[in-house]
Coordinates of C-alpha atoms in Angstrom, one line a residue:
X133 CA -5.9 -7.1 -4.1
X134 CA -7.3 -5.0 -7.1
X135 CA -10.7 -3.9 -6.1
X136 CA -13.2 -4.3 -8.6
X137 CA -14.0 -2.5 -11.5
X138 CA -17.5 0.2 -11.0
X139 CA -19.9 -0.9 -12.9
X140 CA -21.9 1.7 -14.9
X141 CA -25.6 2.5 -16.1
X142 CA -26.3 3.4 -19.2
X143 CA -27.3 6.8 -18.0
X144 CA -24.1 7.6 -16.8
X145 CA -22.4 6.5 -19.8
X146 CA -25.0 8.7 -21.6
X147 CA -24.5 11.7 -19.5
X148 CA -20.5 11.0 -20.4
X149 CA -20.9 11.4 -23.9
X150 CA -22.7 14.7 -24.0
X151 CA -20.5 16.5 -22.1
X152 CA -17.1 15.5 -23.3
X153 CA -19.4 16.3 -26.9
X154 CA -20.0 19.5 -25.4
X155 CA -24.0 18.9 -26.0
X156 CA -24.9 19.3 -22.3
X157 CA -24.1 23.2 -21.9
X158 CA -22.3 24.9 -25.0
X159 CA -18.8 25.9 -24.3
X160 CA -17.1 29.0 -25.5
X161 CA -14.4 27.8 -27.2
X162 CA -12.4 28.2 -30.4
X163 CA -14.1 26.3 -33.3
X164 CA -10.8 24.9 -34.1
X165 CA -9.8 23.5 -30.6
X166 CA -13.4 21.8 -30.1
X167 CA -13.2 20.1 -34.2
X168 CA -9.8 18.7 -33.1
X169 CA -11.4 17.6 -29.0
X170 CA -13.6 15.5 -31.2
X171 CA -11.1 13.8 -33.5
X172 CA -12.9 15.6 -36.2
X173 CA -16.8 16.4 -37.3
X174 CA -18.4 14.3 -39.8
X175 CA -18.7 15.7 -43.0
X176 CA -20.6 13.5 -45.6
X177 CA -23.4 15.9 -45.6
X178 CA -21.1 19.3 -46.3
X179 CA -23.2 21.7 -44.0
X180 CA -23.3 19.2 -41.2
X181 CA -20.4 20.1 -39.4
X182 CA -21.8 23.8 -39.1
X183 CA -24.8 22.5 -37.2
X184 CA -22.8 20.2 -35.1
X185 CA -21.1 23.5 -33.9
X186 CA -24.0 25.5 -33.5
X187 CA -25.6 22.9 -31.0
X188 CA -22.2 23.2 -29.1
X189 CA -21.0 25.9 -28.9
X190 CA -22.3 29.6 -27.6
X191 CA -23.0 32.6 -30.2
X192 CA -21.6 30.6 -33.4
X193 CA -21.0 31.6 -36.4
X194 CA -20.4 29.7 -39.6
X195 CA -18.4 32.3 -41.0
X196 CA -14.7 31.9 -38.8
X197 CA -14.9 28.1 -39.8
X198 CA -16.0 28.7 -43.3
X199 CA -12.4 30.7 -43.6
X200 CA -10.5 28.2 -42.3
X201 CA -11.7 25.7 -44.7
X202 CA -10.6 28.0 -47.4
X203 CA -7.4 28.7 -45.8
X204 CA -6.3 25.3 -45.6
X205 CA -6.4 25.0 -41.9
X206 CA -9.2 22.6 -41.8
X207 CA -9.8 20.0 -44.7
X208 CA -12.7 17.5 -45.8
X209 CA -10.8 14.6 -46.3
X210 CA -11.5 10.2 -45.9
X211 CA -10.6 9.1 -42.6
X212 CA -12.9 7.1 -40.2
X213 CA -14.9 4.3 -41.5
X214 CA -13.8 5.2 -45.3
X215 CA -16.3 8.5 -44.6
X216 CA -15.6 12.1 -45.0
X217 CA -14.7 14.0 -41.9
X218 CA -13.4 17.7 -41.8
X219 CA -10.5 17.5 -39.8
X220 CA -7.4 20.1 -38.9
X221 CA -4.4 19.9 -41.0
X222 CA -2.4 18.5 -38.5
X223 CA -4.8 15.6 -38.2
X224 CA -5.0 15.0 -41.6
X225 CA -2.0 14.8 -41.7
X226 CA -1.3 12.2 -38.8
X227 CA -5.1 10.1 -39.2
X228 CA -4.7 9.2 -42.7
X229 CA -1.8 7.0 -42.8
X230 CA -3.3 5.3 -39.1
X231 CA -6.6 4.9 -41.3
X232 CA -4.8 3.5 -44.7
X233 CA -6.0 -0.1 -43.5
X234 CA -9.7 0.9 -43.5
X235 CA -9.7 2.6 -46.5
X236 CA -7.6 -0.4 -48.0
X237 CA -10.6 -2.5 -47.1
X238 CA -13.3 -0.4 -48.7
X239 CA -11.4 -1.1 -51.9
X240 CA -10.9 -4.4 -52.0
X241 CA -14.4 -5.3 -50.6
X242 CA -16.2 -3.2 -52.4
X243 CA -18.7 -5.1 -54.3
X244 CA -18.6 -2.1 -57.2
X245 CA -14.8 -1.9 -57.4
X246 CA -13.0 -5.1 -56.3
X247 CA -12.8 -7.4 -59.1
X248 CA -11.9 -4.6 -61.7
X249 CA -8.4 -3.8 -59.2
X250 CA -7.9 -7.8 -59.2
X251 CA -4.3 -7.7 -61.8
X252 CA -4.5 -3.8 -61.6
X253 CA -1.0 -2.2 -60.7
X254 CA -2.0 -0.1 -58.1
X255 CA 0.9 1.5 -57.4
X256 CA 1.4 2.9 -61.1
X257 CA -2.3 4.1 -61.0
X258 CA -1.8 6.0 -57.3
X259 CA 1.8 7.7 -59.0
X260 CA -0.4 8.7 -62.3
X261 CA -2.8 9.6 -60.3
X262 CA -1.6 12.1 -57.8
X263 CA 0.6 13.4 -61.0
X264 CA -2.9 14.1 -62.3
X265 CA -4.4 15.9 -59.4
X266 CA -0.9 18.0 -59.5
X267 CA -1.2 19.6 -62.3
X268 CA -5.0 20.7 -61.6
X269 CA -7.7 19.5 -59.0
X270 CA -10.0 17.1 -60.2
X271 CA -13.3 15.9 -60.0
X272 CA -13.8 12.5 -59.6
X273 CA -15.5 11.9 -63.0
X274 CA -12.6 14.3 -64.6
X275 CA -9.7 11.9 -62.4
X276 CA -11.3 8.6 -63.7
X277 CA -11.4 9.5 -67.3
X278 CA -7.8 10.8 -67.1
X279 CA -6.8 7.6 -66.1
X280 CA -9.0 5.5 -68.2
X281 CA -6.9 6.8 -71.0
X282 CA -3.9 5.2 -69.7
X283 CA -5.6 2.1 -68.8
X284 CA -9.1 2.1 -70.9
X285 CA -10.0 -1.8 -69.9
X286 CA -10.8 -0.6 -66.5
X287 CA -14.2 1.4 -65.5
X288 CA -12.9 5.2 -64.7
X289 CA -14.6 5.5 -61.8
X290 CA -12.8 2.5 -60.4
X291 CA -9.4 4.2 -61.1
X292 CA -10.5 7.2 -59.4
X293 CA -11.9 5.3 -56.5
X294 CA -8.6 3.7 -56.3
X295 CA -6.9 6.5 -56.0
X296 CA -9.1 7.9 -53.7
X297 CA -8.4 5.2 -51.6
X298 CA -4.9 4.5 -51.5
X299 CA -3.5 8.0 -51.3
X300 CA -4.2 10.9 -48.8
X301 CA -6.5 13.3 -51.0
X302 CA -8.9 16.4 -49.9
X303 CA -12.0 17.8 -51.2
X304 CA -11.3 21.8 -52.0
X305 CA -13.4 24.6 -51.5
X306 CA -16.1 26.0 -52.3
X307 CA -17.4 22.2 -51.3
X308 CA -17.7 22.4 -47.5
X309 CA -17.6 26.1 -47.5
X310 CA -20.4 28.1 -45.6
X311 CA -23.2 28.8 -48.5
X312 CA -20.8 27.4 -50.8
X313 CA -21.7 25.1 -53.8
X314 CA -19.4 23.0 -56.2
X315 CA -18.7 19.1 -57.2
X316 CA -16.1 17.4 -55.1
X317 CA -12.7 18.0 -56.5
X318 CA -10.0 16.2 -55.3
X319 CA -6.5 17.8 -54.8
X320 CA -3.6 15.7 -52.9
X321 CA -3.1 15.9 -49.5
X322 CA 0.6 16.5 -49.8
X323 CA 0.0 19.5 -52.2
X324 CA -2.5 21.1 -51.0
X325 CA -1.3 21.7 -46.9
X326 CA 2.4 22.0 -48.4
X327 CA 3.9 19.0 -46.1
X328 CA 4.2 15.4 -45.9
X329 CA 1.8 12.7 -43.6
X330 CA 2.7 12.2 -40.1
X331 CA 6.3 9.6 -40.5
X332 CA 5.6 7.8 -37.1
X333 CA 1.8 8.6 -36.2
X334 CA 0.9 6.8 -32.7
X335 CA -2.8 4.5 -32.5
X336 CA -2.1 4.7 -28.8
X337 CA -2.5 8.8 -28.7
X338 CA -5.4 8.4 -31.4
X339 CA -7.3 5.8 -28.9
X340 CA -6.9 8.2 -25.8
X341 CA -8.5 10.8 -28.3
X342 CA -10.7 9.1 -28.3
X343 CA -11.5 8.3 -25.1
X344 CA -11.1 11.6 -24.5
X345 CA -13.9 12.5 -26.4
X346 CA -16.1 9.6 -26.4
X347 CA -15.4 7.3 -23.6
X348 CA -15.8 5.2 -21.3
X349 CA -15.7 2.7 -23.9
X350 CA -15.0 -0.9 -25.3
X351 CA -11.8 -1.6 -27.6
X352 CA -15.0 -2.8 -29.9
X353 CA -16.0 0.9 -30.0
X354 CA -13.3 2.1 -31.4
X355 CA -13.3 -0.5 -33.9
X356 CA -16.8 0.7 -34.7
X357 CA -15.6 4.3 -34.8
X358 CA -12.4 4.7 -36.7
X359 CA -13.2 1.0 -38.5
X360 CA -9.5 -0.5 -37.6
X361 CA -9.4 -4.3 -36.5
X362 CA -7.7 -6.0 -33.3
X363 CA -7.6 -2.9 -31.2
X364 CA -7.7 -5.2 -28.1
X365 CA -4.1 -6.3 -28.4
X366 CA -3.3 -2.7 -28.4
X367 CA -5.8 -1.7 -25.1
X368 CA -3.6 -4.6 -23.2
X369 CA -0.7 -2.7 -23.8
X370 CA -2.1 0.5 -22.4
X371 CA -4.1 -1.1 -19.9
X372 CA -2.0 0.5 -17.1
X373 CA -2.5 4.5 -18.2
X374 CA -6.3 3.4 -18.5
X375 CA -8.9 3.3 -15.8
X376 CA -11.6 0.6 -16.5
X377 CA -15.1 0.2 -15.9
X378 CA -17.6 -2.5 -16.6
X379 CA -21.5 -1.5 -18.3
X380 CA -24.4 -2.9 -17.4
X381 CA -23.8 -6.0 -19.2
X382 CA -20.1 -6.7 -17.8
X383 CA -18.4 -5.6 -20.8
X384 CA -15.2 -3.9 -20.0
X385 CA -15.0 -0.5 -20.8
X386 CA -11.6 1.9 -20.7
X387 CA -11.5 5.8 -20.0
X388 CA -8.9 8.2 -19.9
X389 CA -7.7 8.9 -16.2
X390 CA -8.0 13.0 -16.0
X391 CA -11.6 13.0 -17.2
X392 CA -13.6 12.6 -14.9
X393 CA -17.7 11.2 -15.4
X394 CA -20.5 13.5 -14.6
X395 CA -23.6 13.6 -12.5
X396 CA -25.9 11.5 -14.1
X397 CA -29.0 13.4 -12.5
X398 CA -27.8 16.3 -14.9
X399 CA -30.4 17.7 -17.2
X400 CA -29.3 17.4 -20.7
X401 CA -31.5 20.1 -22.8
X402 CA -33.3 19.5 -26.7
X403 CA -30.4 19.6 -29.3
X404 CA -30.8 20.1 -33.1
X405 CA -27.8 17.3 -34.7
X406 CA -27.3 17.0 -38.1
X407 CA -28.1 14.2 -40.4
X408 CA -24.8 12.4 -39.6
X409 CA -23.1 12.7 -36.3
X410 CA -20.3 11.9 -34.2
X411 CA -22.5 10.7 -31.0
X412 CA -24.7 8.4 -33.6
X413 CA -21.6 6.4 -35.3
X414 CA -19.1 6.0 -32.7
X415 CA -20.2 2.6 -30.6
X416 CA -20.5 -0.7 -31.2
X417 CA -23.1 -0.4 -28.4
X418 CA -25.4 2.6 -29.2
X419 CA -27.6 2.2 -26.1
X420 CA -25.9 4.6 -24.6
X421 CA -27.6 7.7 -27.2
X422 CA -29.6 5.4 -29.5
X423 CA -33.2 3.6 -27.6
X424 CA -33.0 0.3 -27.0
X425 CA -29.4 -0.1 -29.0
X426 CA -30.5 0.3 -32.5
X427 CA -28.0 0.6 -34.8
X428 CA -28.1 4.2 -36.6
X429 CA -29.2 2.4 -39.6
X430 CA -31.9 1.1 -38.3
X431 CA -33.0 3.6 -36.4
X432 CA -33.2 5.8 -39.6
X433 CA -34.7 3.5 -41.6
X434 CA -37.7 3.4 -39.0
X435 CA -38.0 7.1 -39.1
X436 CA -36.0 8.8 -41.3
X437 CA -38.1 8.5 -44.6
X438 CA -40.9 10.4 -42.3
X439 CA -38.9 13.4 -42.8
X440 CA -38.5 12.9 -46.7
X441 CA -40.8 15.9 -48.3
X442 CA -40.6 17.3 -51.8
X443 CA -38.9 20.7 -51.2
X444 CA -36.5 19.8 -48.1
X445 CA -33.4 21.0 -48.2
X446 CA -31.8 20.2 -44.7
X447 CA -33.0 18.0 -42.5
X448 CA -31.4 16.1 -39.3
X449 CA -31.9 14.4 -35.8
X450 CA -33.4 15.1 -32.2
X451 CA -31.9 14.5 -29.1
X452 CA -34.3 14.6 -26.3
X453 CA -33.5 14.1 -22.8
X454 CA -30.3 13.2 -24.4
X455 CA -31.2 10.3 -26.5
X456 CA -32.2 10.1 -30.6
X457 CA -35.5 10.7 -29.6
X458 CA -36.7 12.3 -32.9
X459 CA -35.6 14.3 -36.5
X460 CA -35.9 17.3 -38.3
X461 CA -36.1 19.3 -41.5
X462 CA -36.3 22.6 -42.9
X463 CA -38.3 23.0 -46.2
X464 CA -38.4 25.5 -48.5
X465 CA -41.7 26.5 -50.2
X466 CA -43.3 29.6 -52.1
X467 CA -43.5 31.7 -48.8
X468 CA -39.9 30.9 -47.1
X469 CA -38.8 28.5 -45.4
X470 CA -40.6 25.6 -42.8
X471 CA -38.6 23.8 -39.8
X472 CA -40.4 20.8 -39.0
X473 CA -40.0 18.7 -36.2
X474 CA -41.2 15.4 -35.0
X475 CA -40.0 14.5 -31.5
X476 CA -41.4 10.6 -31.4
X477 CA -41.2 10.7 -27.5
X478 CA -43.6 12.4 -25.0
X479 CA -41.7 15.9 -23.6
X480 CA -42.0 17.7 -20.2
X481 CA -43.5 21.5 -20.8
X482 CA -40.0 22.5 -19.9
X483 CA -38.5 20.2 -22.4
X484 CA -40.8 21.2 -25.3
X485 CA -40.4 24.9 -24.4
X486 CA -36.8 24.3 -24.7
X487 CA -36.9 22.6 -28.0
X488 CA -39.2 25.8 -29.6
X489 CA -36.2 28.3 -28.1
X490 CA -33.9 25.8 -30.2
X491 CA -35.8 25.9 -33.1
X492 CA -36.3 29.7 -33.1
X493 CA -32.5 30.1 -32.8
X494 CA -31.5 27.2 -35.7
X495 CA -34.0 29.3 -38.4
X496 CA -31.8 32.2 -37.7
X497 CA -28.8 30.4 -37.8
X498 CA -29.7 28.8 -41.1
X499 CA -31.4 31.5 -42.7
X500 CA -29.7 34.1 -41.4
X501 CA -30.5 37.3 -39.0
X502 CA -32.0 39.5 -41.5
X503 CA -34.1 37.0 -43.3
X504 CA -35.3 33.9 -40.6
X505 CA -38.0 35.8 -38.4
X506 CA -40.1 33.7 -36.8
X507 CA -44.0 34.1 -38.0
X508 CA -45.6 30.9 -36.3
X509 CA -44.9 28.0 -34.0
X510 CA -48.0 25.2 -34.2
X511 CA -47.4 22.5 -32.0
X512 CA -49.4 19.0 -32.7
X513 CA -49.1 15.5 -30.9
X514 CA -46.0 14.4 -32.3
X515 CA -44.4 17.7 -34.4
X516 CA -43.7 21.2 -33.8
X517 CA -44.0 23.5 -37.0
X518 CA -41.9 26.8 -37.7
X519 CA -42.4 29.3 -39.7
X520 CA -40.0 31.2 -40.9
X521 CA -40.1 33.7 -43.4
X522 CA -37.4 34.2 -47.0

């Protein structure tokens, strides 16, 4: 007889995530091995991925990734959810086509786009299309009024959408760059990394990437992450390479066999997150990172217009204790620049001492060595305020 399945807190399914996110103790690792462990970085938000790293890995620097953005080993591209992601070529490469169903959704649901593709040949428009984006990268605005010249009773920013959405495109430097700036412009997938999409890509090796990174989890997590449907038929099928746990509620939850789950008693220390990422949007259940199982959307609709301020120019979220216990932003005013934090959670000294460290180390990191010295660190009830100097 099977014995029964453990059953887990949500602290221990907490502590899981951090460290296969690598957000309990930064790793030394190559930028490009730990964007691949985590089936990509979310990239809506251009300099997001650069903080991501910074909270997780030793010493970073923006600059290596930066260069591999420009030298095509690492593209911005739609993938997960219909959202941008910067993934590895490879990835790209093998993701898109398992993702074409989700992105196929966003079209034809999309309240702004789906009645003007109703009686639309697609296929004509995609072939037009990527001929377009052949001859020169586009914008989105330049791709839609190319089109709209070919078929001028539809909205160009519908063509471009569709597009967009049907074939495997990626955004091109200088977007996503280190210090870069530029409009999204669009090249094709195929073109730009100089090879064809993945023939036979495998849902099964993506899910254990998952897992991998994110797990344990429910077949209704990755759903929630990568935004495919009926994922359970494919979780009976590798039921037998999986080990299974249940959460606190009974739901069944899968993991990958070699990982295996950590002390729950760890410490997990302050981390700086960006805007958007990974650990916020890749659960149906969010308990496990978000209090009391907010979705992210609520959660930043509670707080995140707290942080709004005229002059921001960055801002993000708090983990405390290792849960979305708070956000911050930098601003930048007539004497330099401000990081401003508002943990909305009471702190140990050790805690609070840890987040000021943090905060020290992300001005220099943002602002660079030779301009981001520290000048003041006020603390108040419910925010820390830094100084630091243009």
């Amino acid at each position: 007889m099977n014995a029964a399945p453990t059953r887990l807190s949500t602290r221990v399914l907490n502590r899981a995530l951090l460290s296969r996110q690598h957000l309990l103790d930064r790793r030394d690792l190559p930028e490009r091995d730990v964007v691949e462990h985590l089936v990509g970085l979310h990239a809506q938000i251009p300099v997001g991925p650069y903080v991501a790293l910074w909270s997780r890995l030793e010493s970073y620097r923006p600059e290596p990734l930066s260069t591999m953005v420009t030298e095509r080993e690492l593209v911005r591209t739609a993938l997960m959810r219909s959202t941008i992601h910067l993934v590895t070529a490879r990835d790209c490469l093998t993701l898109r086509p398992l993702v074409q169903p989700v992105l196929d959704r966003d079209l034809y649901q999309n309240s702004s786009h789906k009645k003007v593709v109703q009686g639309l040949d697609l296929d004509a428009v995609v072939e037009h299309g990527l001929a377009l984006l052949d001859e020169r990268p586009r914008t989105p605005s330049e791709l839609g009024k190319a089109l709209h010249e070919r078929w001028p009773d539809h909205k160009p920013d519908t063509l471009a959408y569709a597009v967009r959405n049907l074939a495997p495109l990626v955004q091109i430097p200088p977007r996503g760059t280190w210090g870069g700036t530029g409009r999204t412009t669009h090249a094709a997938a195929r073109t730009w990394l100089g090879r064809p999409l993945d023939p036979a890509p495998s849902v099964e090796r993506m899910i254990l990437r998952y897992l991998a990174a994110f797990g344990p989890a429910s077949a209704a997590d990755v759903q929630a992450w990568c935004g495919l449907t009926r994922l359970s038929e494919i979780f009976d099928r590798m039921r037998p390479r999986l080990r299974t746990y249940l959460d606190e509620s009974g739901k069944e939850l899968f993991d990958v066999p070699e990982v295996e789950l950590p002390d729950p008693d760890v410490p997990a220390p302050p981390r700086f997150l960006p805007e958007f990422d990974n650990v916020f949007l890749s659960h149906a259940e969010r308990d496990r990172i978000i209090p009391e199982g907010r979705s992210f959307a609520e959660w930043s609709r509670e707080h995140g217009l707290l942080m709004t301020a005229r002059g921001g120019v960055l801002r993000g979220n708090l983990l405390i204790d290792g849960l979305l216990h708070g956000i911050w932003r930098l601003d930048k005013n007539k004497d330099g620049h401000t990081l401003v934090v508002e943990p909305f959670t009471d702190m140990s000294a050790v805690d609070q001492e840890a987040l000021e460290a943090e905060g020290r180390e992300l001005l220099t990191f943002l602002l660079g060595s030779t301009r981001s010295a520290v000048s003041t660190v006020e603390t108040t009830k419910n925010s820390l305020v830094r100084q630091g100097k243009a």
